[in-house]
PDB file of C-alpha atoms in Angstrom:
ATOM      1  CA  MET A1007     124.278  40.987  68.058  1.00  0.00           C
ATOM      2  CA  ILE A1008     124.033  39.701  71.631  1.00  0.00           C
ATOM      3  CA  LYS A1009     120.895  37.673  72.198  1.00  0.00           C
ATOM      4  CA  LEU A1010     118.733  37.139  75.249  1.00  0.00           C
ATOM      5  CA  LEU A1011     116.795  33.945  75.856  1.00  0.00           C
ATOM      6  CA  THR A1012     113.510  34.032  77.764  1.00  0.00           C
ATOM      7  CA  ILE A1013     112.266  30.668  79.034  1.00  0.00           C
ATOM      8  CA  ASP A1014     108.702  31.047  80.303  1.00  0.00           C
ATOM      9  CA  ASP A1015     105.504  29.083  79.738  1.00  0.00           C
ATOM     10  CA  SER A1016     103.546  32.352  79.568  1.00  0.00           C
ATOM     11  CA  ARG A1017     103.528  33.895  76.109  1.00  0.00           C
ATOM     12  CA  THR A1018     102.523  37.151  77.785  1.00  0.00           C
ATOM     13  CA  ILE A1019     105.729  37.315  79.796  1.00  0.00           C
ATOM     14  CA  ARG A1020     107.838  36.187  76.824  1.00  0.00           C
ATOM     15  CA  ARG A1021     106.310  38.992  74.783  1.00  0.00           C
ATOM     16  CA  VAL A1022     106.921  41.579  77.538  1.00  0.00           C
ATOM     17  CA  ILE A1023     110.567  40.517  77.901  1.00  0.00           C
ATOM     18  CA  SER A1024     111.035  40.472  74.131  1.00  0.00           C
ATOM     19  CA  GLY A1025     109.774  44.042  73.974  1.00  0.00           C
ATOM     20  CA  ILE A1026     112.115  45.199  76.732  1.00  0.00           C
ATOM     21  CA  GLY A1027     115.050  43.331  75.164  1.00  0.00           C
ATOM     22  CA  ALA A1028     114.360  44.908  71.773  1.00  0.00           C
ATOM     23  CA  MET A1029     114.174  48.338  73.410  1.00  0.00           C
ATOM     24  CA  LEU A1030     117.681  47.707  74.790  1.00  0.00           C
ATOM     25  CA  GLY A1031     118.924  46.631  71.360  1.00  0.00           C
ATOM     26  CA  PHE A1032     119.019  42.878  71.922  1.00  0.00           C
ATOM     27  CA  GLU A1033     117.488  40.127  69.844  1.00  0.00           C
ATOM     28  CA  VAL A1034     115.367  37.927  72.090  1.00  0.00           C
ATOM     29  CA  LEU A1035     114.958  34.183  71.601  1.00  0.00           C
ATOM     30  CA  GLU A1036     111.989  32.468  73.222  1.00  0.00           C
ATOM     31  CA  ALA A1037     111.355  29.025  74.687  1.00  0.00           C
ATOM     32  CA  GLU A1038     108.126  27.930  76.366  1.00  0.00           C
ATOM     33  CA  ASN A1039     109.559  25.194  78.573  1.00  0.00           C
ATOM     34  CA  GLY A1040     112.795  24.052  80.144  1.00  0.00           C
ATOM     35  CA  ALA A1041     113.691  21.321  77.649  1.00  0.00           C
ATOM     36  CA  GLU A1042     113.183  23.680  74.718  1.00  0.00           C
ATOM     37  CA  GLY A1043     115.188  26.350  76.521  1.00  0.00           C
ATOM     38  CA  LEU A1044     118.168  24.060  77.078  1.00  0.00           C
ATOM     39  CA  ALA A1045     118.048  23.056  73.402  1.00  0.00           C
ATOM     40  CA  VAL A1046     118.057  26.721  72.289  1.00  0.00           C
ATOM     41  CA  LEU A1047     120.916  27.429  74.708  1.00  0.00           C
ATOM     42  CA  GLY A1048     122.974  24.622  73.196  1.00  0.00           C
ATOM     43  CA  GLU A1049     122.230  25.813  69.672  1.00  0.00           C
ATOM     44  CA  HIS A1050     123.058  29.499  70.308  1.00  0.00           C
ATOM     45  CA  VAL A1051     125.709  29.087  72.970  1.00  0.00           C
ATOM     46  CA  HIS A1052     128.063  31.697  71.478  1.00  0.00           C
ATOM     47  CA  GLU A1053     125.380  34.334  70.939  1.00  0.00           C
ATOM     48  CA  ILE A1054     123.307  34.306  74.125  1.00  0.00           C
ATOM     49  CA  GLY A1055     124.398  36.862  76.724  1.00  0.00           C
ATOM     50  CA  LEU A1056     121.690  36.245  79.313  1.00  0.00           C
ATOM     51  CA  VAL A1057     118.934  33.764  80.088  1.00  0.00           C
ATOM     52  CA  LEU A1058     115.737  34.991  81.778  1.00  0.00           C
ATOM     53  CA  LEU A1059     114.223  31.957  83.419  1.00  0.00           C
ATOM     54  CA  ASP A1060     110.791  31.386  84.939  1.00  0.00           C
ATOM     55  CA  TRP A1061     110.514  29.120  87.989  1.00  0.00           C
ATOM     56  CA  ASN A1062     107.070  27.491  87.755  1.00  0.00           C
ATOM     57  CA  MET A1063     106.683  25.718  84.435  1.00  0.00           C
ATOM     58  CA  PRO A1064     105.193  22.404  83.370  1.00  0.00           C
ATOM     59  CA  GLY A1065     107.818  19.677  83.052  1.00  0.00           C
ATOM     60  CA  MET A1066     111.230  20.855  84.276  1.00  0.00           C
ATOM     61  CA  ASN A1067     110.890  23.750  86.674  1.00  0.00           C
ATOM     62  CA  GLY A1068     113.234  26.717  86.486  1.00  0.00           C
ATOM     63  CA  LEU A1069     115.535  25.499  89.240  1.00  0.00           C
ATOM     64  CA  GLU A1070     115.980  22.178  87.448  1.00  0.00           C
ATOM     65  CA  VAL A1071     116.748  24.004  84.206  1.00  0.00           C
ATOM     66  CA  LEU A1072     119.252  26.218  86.008  1.00  0.00           C
ATOM     67  CA  LYS A1073     121.011  23.243  87.607  1.00  0.00           C
ATOM     68  CA  SER A1074     121.077  21.418  84.302  1.00  0.00           C
ATOM     69  CA  ALA A1075     122.595  24.440  82.538  1.00  0.00           C
ATOM     70  CA  LYS A1076     125.237  24.901  85.226  1.00  0.00           C
ATOM     71  CA  ALA A1077     126.166  21.209  85.039  1.00  0.00           C
ATOM     72  CA  ASN A1078     126.859  21.483  81.315  1.00  0.00           C
ATOM     73  CA  PRO A1079     130.430  22.771  80.648  1.00  0.00           C
ATOM     74  CA  ARG A1080     129.382  24.124  77.222  1.00  0.00           C
ATOM     75  CA  ILE A1081     126.750  26.497  78.547  1.00  0.00           C
ATOM     76  CA  ARG A1082     127.487  26.952  82.233  1.00  0.00           C
ATOM     77  CA  HIS A1083     129.230  30.318  81.629  1.00  0.00           C
ATOM     78  CA  ILE A1084     126.028  31.959  80.349  1.00  0.00           C
ATOM     79  CA  PRO A1085     124.478  34.108  83.108  1.00  0.00           C
ATOM     80  CA  VAL A1086     120.963  33.237  84.229  1.00  0.00           C
ATOM     81  CA  MET A1087     118.461  35.558  85.881  1.00  0.00           C
ATOM     82  CA  MET A1088     115.348  34.115  87.482  1.00  0.00           C
ATOM     83  CA  VAL A1089     112.106  35.944  86.607  1.00  0.00           C
ATOM     84  CA  THR A1090     109.335  34.548  88.767  1.00  0.00           C
ATOM     85  CA  THR A1091     106.343  35.176  91.003  1.00  0.00           C
ATOM     86  CA  GLU A1092     108.142  33.235  93.757  1.00  0.00           C
ATOM     87  CA  GLY A1093     109.469  35.982  96.013  1.00  0.00           C
ATOM     88  CA  GLU A1094     110.218  34.056  99.183  1.00  0.00           C
ATOM     89  CA  ARG A1095     113.729  34.154 100.617  1.00  0.00           C
ATOM     90  CA  ASP A1096     114.134  30.368 100.408  1.00  0.00           C
ATOM     91  CA  TYR A1097     113.537  30.434  96.664  1.00  0.00           C
ATOM     92  CA  ILE A1098     116.006  33.272  96.123  1.00  0.00           C
ATOM     93  CA  ILE A1099     118.694  31.490  98.143  1.00  0.00           C
ATOM     94  CA  GLN A1100     118.159  28.247  96.228  1.00  0.00           C
ATOM     95  CA  ALA A1101     118.466  30.044  92.903  1.00  0.00           C
ATOM     96  CA  ILE A1102     121.594  31.974  93.862  1.00  0.00           C
ATOM     97  CA  GLN A1103     123.194  28.824  95.279  1.00  0.00           C
ATOM     98  CA  ALA A1104     122.433  27.028  92.017  1.00  0.00           C
ATOM     99  CA  GLY A1105     124.210  29.738  90.049  1.00  0.00           C
ATOM    100  CA  ALA A1106     121.657  32.442  89.153  1.00  0.00           C
ATOM    101  CA  VAL A1107     123.273  35.888  88.920  1.00  0.00           C
ATOM    102  CA  HIS A1108     120.099  37.857  89.533  1.00  0.00           C
ATOM    103  CA  TYR A1109     116.530  37.356  90.766  1.00  0.00           C
ATOM    104  CA  GLN A1110     113.577  39.428  89.580  1.00  0.00           C
ATOM    105  CA  THR A1111     110.085  38.923  90.916  1.00  0.00           C
ATOM    106  CA  LYS A1112     106.919  39.493  88.892  1.00  0.00           C
ATOM    107  CA  PRO A1113     105.281  41.948  88.601  1.00  0.00           C
ATOM    108  CA  PHE A1114     107.979  44.292  87.316  1.00  0.00           C
ATOM    109  CA  SER A1115     108.016  47.601  85.501  1.00  0.00           C
ATOM    110  CA  GLN A1116     109.754  47.937  82.139  1.00  0.00           C
ATOM    111  CA  GLU A1117     112.374  50.207  83.687  1.00  0.00           C
ATOM    112  CA  GLU A1118     113.030  47.778  86.514  1.00  0.00           C
ATOM    113  CA  MET A1119     113.451  44.833  84.157  1.00  0.00           C
ATOM    114  CA  ALA A1120     115.643  46.802  81.749  1.00  0.00           C
ATOM    115  CA  THR A1121     117.920  47.794  84.637  1.00  0.00           C
ATOM    116  CA  ARG A1122     118.091  44.219  85.922  1.00  0.00           C
ATOM    117  CA  ILE A1123     118.979  42.870  82.470  1.00  0.00           C
ATOM    118  CA  LEU A1124     121.843  45.336  82.067  1.00  0.00           C
ATOM    119  CA  GLU A1125     123.085  44.640  85.594  1.00  0.00           C
ATOM    120  CA  ALA A1126     122.983  40.895  85.057  1.00  0.00           C
ATOM    121  CA  MET A1127     125.034  41.319  81.875  1.00  0.00           C
ATOM    122  CA  GLY A1128     127.576  43.542  83.619  1.00  0.00           C
ATOM    123  CA  MET A1129     126.418  46.555  81.614  1.00  0.00           C
ATOM    124  CA  GLY A1130     124.795  48.499  84.451  1.00  0.00           C
ATOM    125  CA  GLY A1131     125.758  52.041  85.403  1.00  0.00           C
ATOM    126  CA  ALA A1132     128.261  52.886  88.122  1.00  0.00           C
TER     127      ALA A1132
ATOM    128  CA  MET B 767      89.040  30.942 119.662  1.00  0.00           C
ATOM    129  CA  THR B 768      91.734  28.249 119.883  1.00  0.00           C
ATOM    130  CA  GLU B 769      95.418  28.942 119.199  1.00  0.00           C
ATOM    131  CA  HIS B 770      95.115  27.104 115.872  1.00  0.00           C
ATOM    132  CA  GLU B 771      92.098  29.186 114.898  1.00  0.00           C
ATOM    133  CA  GLN B 772      93.927  32.384 115.846  1.00  0.00           C
ATOM    134  CA  MET B 773      96.873  31.364 113.685  1.00  0.00           C
ATOM    135  CA  GLN B 774      94.589  30.556 110.747  1.00  0.00           C
ATOM    136  CA  GLU B 775      92.869  33.932 111.168  1.00  0.00           C
ATOM    137  CA  GLN B 776      96.259  35.690 111.122  1.00  0.00           C
ATOM    138  CA  ILE B 777      97.204  33.853 107.928  1.00  0.00           C
ATOM    139  CA  ARG B 778      93.875  34.754 106.324  1.00  0.00           C
ATOM    140  CA  ALA B 779      94.165  38.419 107.291  1.00  0.00           C
ATOM    141  CA  GLY B 780      97.758  38.585 106.008  1.00  0.00           C
ATOM    142  CA  LEU B 781      96.773  37.033 102.695  1.00  0.00           C
ATOM    143  CA  LEU B 782      93.821  39.397 102.241  1.00  0.00           C
ATOM    144  CA  GLU B 783      95.948  42.465 102.940  1.00  0.00           C
ATOM    145  CA  GLY B 784      98.677  41.166 100.607  1.00  0.00           C
ATOM    146  CA  LEU B 785      96.074  40.450  97.947  1.00  0.00           C
ATOM    147  CA  ILE B 786      94.670  43.988  97.945  1.00  0.00           C
ATOM    148  CA  GLN B 787      98.146  45.525  97.757  1.00  0.00           C
ATOM    149  CA  THR B 788      99.254  43.176  95.000  1.00  0.00           C
ATOM    150  CA  VAL B 789      96.205  43.667  92.775  1.00  0.00           C
ATOM    151  CA  ILE B 790      96.932  47.405  92.749  1.00  0.00           C
ATOM    152  CA  GLN B 791     100.663  46.812  92.187  1.00  0.00           C
ATOM    153  CA  VAL B 792     100.195  44.349  89.316  1.00  0.00           C
ATOM    154  CA  PHE B 793      97.858  46.636  87.385  1.00  0.00           C
ATOM    155  CA  GLU B 794     100.117  49.622  87.988  1.00  0.00           C
ATOM    156  CA  THR B 795     103.482  48.068  87.133  1.00  0.00           C
ATOM    157  CA  MET B 796     102.525  45.645  84.353  1.00  0.00           C
ATOM    158  CA  ALA B 797      99.592  47.452  82.744  1.00  0.00           C
ATOM    159  CA  TRP B 798     100.254  51.111  83.623  1.00  0.00           C
ATOM    160  CA  SER B 799      96.775  51.314  85.050  1.00  0.00           C
ATOM    161  CA  ARG B 800      95.931  53.084  88.279  1.00  0.00           C
ATOM    162  CA  ILE B 801      93.112  51.224  89.993  1.00  0.00           C
ATOM    163  CA  THR B 802      91.391  52.017  93.260  1.00  0.00           C
ATOM    164  CA  TYR B 803      90.158  49.624  95.917  1.00  0.00           C
ATOM    165  CA  GLN B 804      86.455  50.109  96.629  1.00  0.00           C
ATOM    166  CA  GLY B 805      85.910  47.617  99.424  1.00  0.00           C
ATOM    167  CA  GLU B 806      84.739  44.065 100.037  1.00  0.00           C
ATOM    168  CA  GLN B 807      81.456  42.254 100.433  1.00  0.00           C
ATOM    169  CA  PRO B 808      80.636  38.729 101.574  1.00  0.00           C
ATOM    170  CA  ARG B 809      79.268  36.411  98.882  1.00  0.00           C
ATOM    171  CA  LYS B 810      77.344  33.175  99.355  1.00  0.00           C
ATOM    172  CA  HIS B 811      79.032  31.429  96.448  1.00  0.00           C
ATOM    173  CA  PHE B 812      82.274  31.554  94.492  1.00  0.00           C
ATOM    174  CA  VAL B 813      80.867  32.490  91.090  1.00  0.00           C
ATOM    175  CA  LEU B 814      82.913  34.050  88.300  1.00  0.00           C
ATOM    176  CA  ALA B 815      80.361  35.437  85.868  1.00  0.00           C
ATOM    177  CA  SER B 816      82.425  37.918  83.844  1.00  0.00           C
ATOM    178  CA  GLN B 817      83.634  37.357  80.307  1.00  0.00           C
ATOM    179  CA  THR B 818      87.297  36.993  81.245  1.00  0.00           C
ATOM    180  CA  CYS B 819      88.361  35.253  84.443  1.00  0.00           C
ATOM    181  CA  GLY B 820      91.578  33.933  85.916  1.00  0.00           C
ATOM    182  CA  LEU B 821      91.589  31.447  88.772  1.00  0.00           C
ATOM    183  CA  ILE B 822      94.258  30.038  91.075  1.00  0.00           C
ATOM    184  CA  GLY B 823      94.012  27.515  93.883  1.00  0.00           C
ATOM    185  CA  ILE B 824      95.997  27.766  97.106  1.00  0.00           C
ATOM    186  CA  ARG B 825      97.209  24.710  98.980  1.00  0.00           C
ATOM    187  CA  GLY B 826      99.301  24.046 102.070  1.00  0.00           C
ATOM    188  CA  ALA B 827      99.335  26.227 105.185  1.00  0.00           C
ATOM    189  CA  ARG B 828      95.936  27.528 104.067  1.00  0.00           C
ATOM    190  CA  ASP B 829      93.666  26.188 101.344  1.00  0.00           C
ATOM    191  CA  GLY B 830      91.713  28.537  99.160  1.00  0.00           C
ATOM    192  CA  LEU B 831      90.803  30.021  95.807  1.00  0.00           C
ATOM    193  CA  VAL B 832      91.404  33.395  94.216  1.00  0.00           C
ATOM    194  CA  GLY B 833      89.598  34.510  91.071  1.00  0.00           C
ATOM    195  CA  VAL B 834      90.010  37.692  89.034  1.00  0.00           C
ATOM    196  CA  ALA B 835      87.063  38.704  86.841  1.00  0.00           C
ATOM    197  CA  LEU B 836      86.701  41.534  84.349  1.00  0.00           C
ATOM    198  CA  ASP B 837      84.699  42.332  81.258  1.00  0.00           C
ATOM    199  CA  ARG B 838      86.128  41.245  77.940  1.00  0.00           C
ATOM    200  CA  HIS B 839      86.826  44.752  76.662  1.00  0.00           C
ATOM    201  CA  LEU B 840      88.799  45.550  79.805  1.00  0.00           C
ATOM    202  CA  GLY B 841      90.615  42.201  79.629  1.00  0.00           C
ATOM    203  CA  LEU B 842      91.659  43.007  76.068  1.00  0.00           C
ATOM    204  CA  GLU B 843      92.768  46.511  77.061  1.00  0.00           C
ATOM    205  CA  ILE B 844      94.829  45.216  79.983  1.00  0.00           C
ATOM    206  CA  VAL B 845      96.502  42.489  77.909  1.00  0.00           C
ATOM    207  CA  SER B 846      97.210  45.109  75.253  1.00  0.00           C
ATOM    208  CA  ARG B 847      98.854  47.380  77.804  1.00  0.00           C
ATOM    209  CA  ILE B 848     100.933  44.521  79.238  1.00  0.00           C
ATOM    210  CA  THR B 849     102.145  43.065  75.942  1.00  0.00           C
ATOM    211  CA  GLY B 850     102.149  46.133  73.711  1.00  0.00           C
ATOM    212  CA  LEU B 851      99.928  44.355  71.177  1.00  0.00           C
ATOM    213  CA  PRO B 852      97.166  46.486  69.662  1.00  0.00           C
ATOM    214  CA  VAL B 853      93.736  45.281  70.827  1.00  0.00           C
ATOM    215  CA  PRO B 854      92.612  44.134  67.326  1.00  0.00           C
ATOM    216  CA  ASN B 855      95.722  41.912  67.106  1.00  0.00           C
ATOM    217  CA  ILE B 856      95.071  40.097  70.379  1.00  0.00           C
ATOM    218  CA  GLU B 857      93.993  36.534  69.727  1.00  0.00           C
ATOM    219  CA  LEU B 858      92.007  34.329  72.086  1.00  0.00           C
ATOM    220  CA  GLU B 859      95.196  32.553  73.205  1.00  0.00           C
ATOM    221  CA  ASP B 860      96.834  35.900  74.013  1.00  0.00           C
ATOM    222  CA  LEU B 861      93.812  36.955  76.063  1.00  0.00           C
ATOM    223  CA  ALA B 862      93.607  33.652  77.943  1.00  0.00           C
ATOM    224  CA  ASP B 863      97.343  33.593  78.660  1.00  0.00           C
ATOM    225  CA  GLY B 864      97.340  37.243  79.704  1.00  0.00           C
ATOM    226  CA  ILE B 865      94.454  36.827  82.133  1.00  0.00           C
ATOM    227  CA  ALA B 866      95.980  33.639  83.547  1.00  0.00           C
ATOM    228  CA  GLU B 867      99.316  35.400  84.025  1.00  0.00           C
ATOM    229  CA  LEU B 868      97.554  38.337  85.666  1.00  0.00           C
ATOM    230  CA  ALA B 869      96.031  35.948  88.221  1.00  0.00           C
ATOM    231  CA  ASN B 870      99.394  34.228  88.619  1.00  0.00           C
ATOM    232  CA  MET B 871     101.230  37.467  89.386  1.00  0.00           C
ATOM    233  CA  ILE B 872      98.509  38.613  91.771  1.00  0.00           C
ATOM    234  CA  CYS B 873      98.577  35.385  93.773  1.00  0.00           C
ATOM    235  CA  GLY B 874     102.379  35.157  93.695  1.00  0.00           C
ATOM    236  CA  GLY B 875     102.604  38.696  95.033  1.00  0.00           C
ATOM    237  CA  MET B 876      99.957  37.995  97.655  1.00  0.00           C
ATOM    238  CA  LYS B 877     101.942  35.007  98.881  1.00  0.00           C
ATOM    239  CA  ALA B 878     105.218  36.952  98.992  1.00  0.00           C
ATOM    240  CA  LYS B 879     103.672  39.960 100.759  1.00  0.00           C
ATOM    241  CA  ALA B 880     101.944  37.787 103.341  1.00  0.00           C
ATOM    242  CA  GLY B 881     105.283  36.093 104.051  1.00  0.00           C
ATOM    243  CA  ILE B 882     103.686  32.752 104.850  1.00  0.00           C
ATOM    244  CA  HIS B 883     105.769  29.626 104.392  1.00  0.00           C
ATOM    245  CA  GLY B 884     104.332  26.438 102.980  1.00  0.00           C
ATOM    246  CA  LEU B 885     101.807  27.888 100.550  1.00  0.00           C
ATOM    247  CA  ASP B 886     101.642  26.425  97.055  1.00  0.00           C
ATOM    248  CA  LEU B 887      99.748  27.883  94.124  1.00  0.00           C
ATOM    249  CA  THR B 888      98.149  25.784  91.418  1.00  0.00           C
ATOM    250  CA  PRO B 889      98.887  26.674  87.789  1.00  0.00           C
ATOM    251  CA  PRO B 890      96.545  29.482  86.693  1.00  0.00           C
ATOM    252  CA  LEU B 891      93.338  28.733  84.820  1.00  0.00           C
ATOM    253  CA  ALA B 892      91.680  31.170  82.414  1.00  0.00           C
ATOM    254  CA  VAL B 893      87.986  31.123  81.530  1.00  0.00           C
ATOM    255  CA  ILE B 894      86.975  33.195  78.506  1.00  0.00           C
ATOM    256  CA  GLY B 895      83.415  33.217  77.223  1.00  0.00           C
ATOM    257  CA  GLN B 896      80.377  35.315  76.449  1.00  0.00           C
ATOM    258  CA  ASP B 897      77.970  33.323  78.625  1.00  0.00           C
ATOM    259  CA  ALA B 898      80.308  31.469  80.961  1.00  0.00           C
ATOM    260  CA  THR B 899      79.393  31.211  84.617  1.00  0.00           C
ATOM    261  CA  VAL B 900      81.910  29.291  86.647  1.00  0.00           C
ATOM    262  CA  HIS B 901      80.974  28.094  90.111  1.00  0.00           C
ATOM    263  CA  TRP B 902      83.351  26.452  92.582  1.00  0.00           C
ATOM    264  CA  LYS B 903      82.657  24.840  95.923  1.00  0.00           C
ATOM    265  CA  THR B 904      84.874  26.308  98.597  1.00  0.00           C
ATOM    266  CA  ALA B 905      85.841  25.397 102.135  1.00  0.00           C
ATOM    267  CA  HIS B 906      85.901  28.960 103.472  1.00  0.00           C
ATOM    268  CA  PRO B 907      83.582  31.976 103.278  1.00  0.00           C
ATOM    269  CA  VAL B 908      83.757  33.928 100.022  1.00  0.00           C
ATOM    270  CA  ARG B 909      84.525  37.647  99.788  1.00  0.00           C
ATOM    271  CA  GLU B 910      84.362  39.840  96.745  1.00  0.00           C
ATOM    272  CA  LEU B 911      86.937  42.623  96.572  1.00  0.00           C
ATOM    273  CA  THR B 912      86.035  45.400  94.167  1.00  0.00           C
ATOM    274  CA  PHE B 913      88.470  47.643  92.317  1.00  0.00           C
ATOM    275  CA  MET B 914      87.743  50.384  89.800  1.00  0.00           C
ATOM    276  CA  LEU B 915      89.696  51.314  86.697  1.00  0.00           C
ATOM    277  CA  ASP B 916      88.080  54.485  85.399  1.00  0.00           C
ATOM    278  CA  ARG B 917      84.440  53.329  85.054  1.00  0.00           C
ATOM    279  CA  ASP B 918      85.226  49.626  84.803  1.00  0.00           C
ATOM    280  CA  ILE B 919      84.937  47.172  87.656  1.00  0.00           C
ATOM    281  CA  ILE B 920      87.524  44.506  88.472  1.00  0.00           C
ATOM    282  CA  ARG B 921      86.211  41.846  90.828  1.00  0.00           C
ATOM    283  CA  VAL B 922      88.517  39.650  92.868  1.00  0.00           C
ATOM    284  CA  LEU B 923      86.808  36.735  94.555  1.00  0.00           C
ATOM    285  CA  VAL B 924      88.659  35.121  97.382  1.00  0.00           C
ATOM    286  CA  SER B 925      87.977  32.183  99.635  1.00  0.00           C
ATOM    287  CA  ILE B 926      90.786  31.591 102.132  1.00  0.00           C
TER     288      ILE B 926
END
């Protein structure tokens, strides 16, 4: 089964994303900070189909996690979607330039997030 | 009014408008709850006296504070709607995190809608308690924005 990984310091958001992932038929792994997220990525590198990454977290922020993941040849192929309250253009450009495939701002509806997940995994409709 | 004061007033007005829109949007999209804006009133002090409160500081182009306050039963109901957890299964940590995230999304949306560069938000703070009254000193006048969800009141205090 393809797995998703949500990296977010908010257990509320992790729980919301886990619910949406389960609804789509994915198992969802959770990490509450960047270091833990990178460790889970390394451990499940062949199973994870998408990472949903928060921006503002204690310790490594999401952009640092993204850059670190993209600098690692073992995990750089795994697509990353930012899921964040930061909706300014500068943030979006930075994330895309660093290798994010998608950018979703909070708040989001379940339908919106489900669509974004499928799109980011190349499973969206025509 | 000087040019600087005019610019600050524009920033403040943009943030207030963005805040009202975002509060409604966050409750609707994340908690499937249709809330209505009732209006605003000036307040002498920034006091969060409800049982569940989320607070975020604003720094940079404009300093300020935003607080979201609601009764505990409504806080539990909203967190339940957001997470899908039944109310009896919601633990204190779930409630605190949910209210903090609510404040985080509201302020993030406010910032994005206002389109103002150079604003930073502090990490959200949640205050949960039966008899808690939390009082902050602020640099700007305080306004209380009131929203209704059915018969329940959601208060948003803002000083920007």
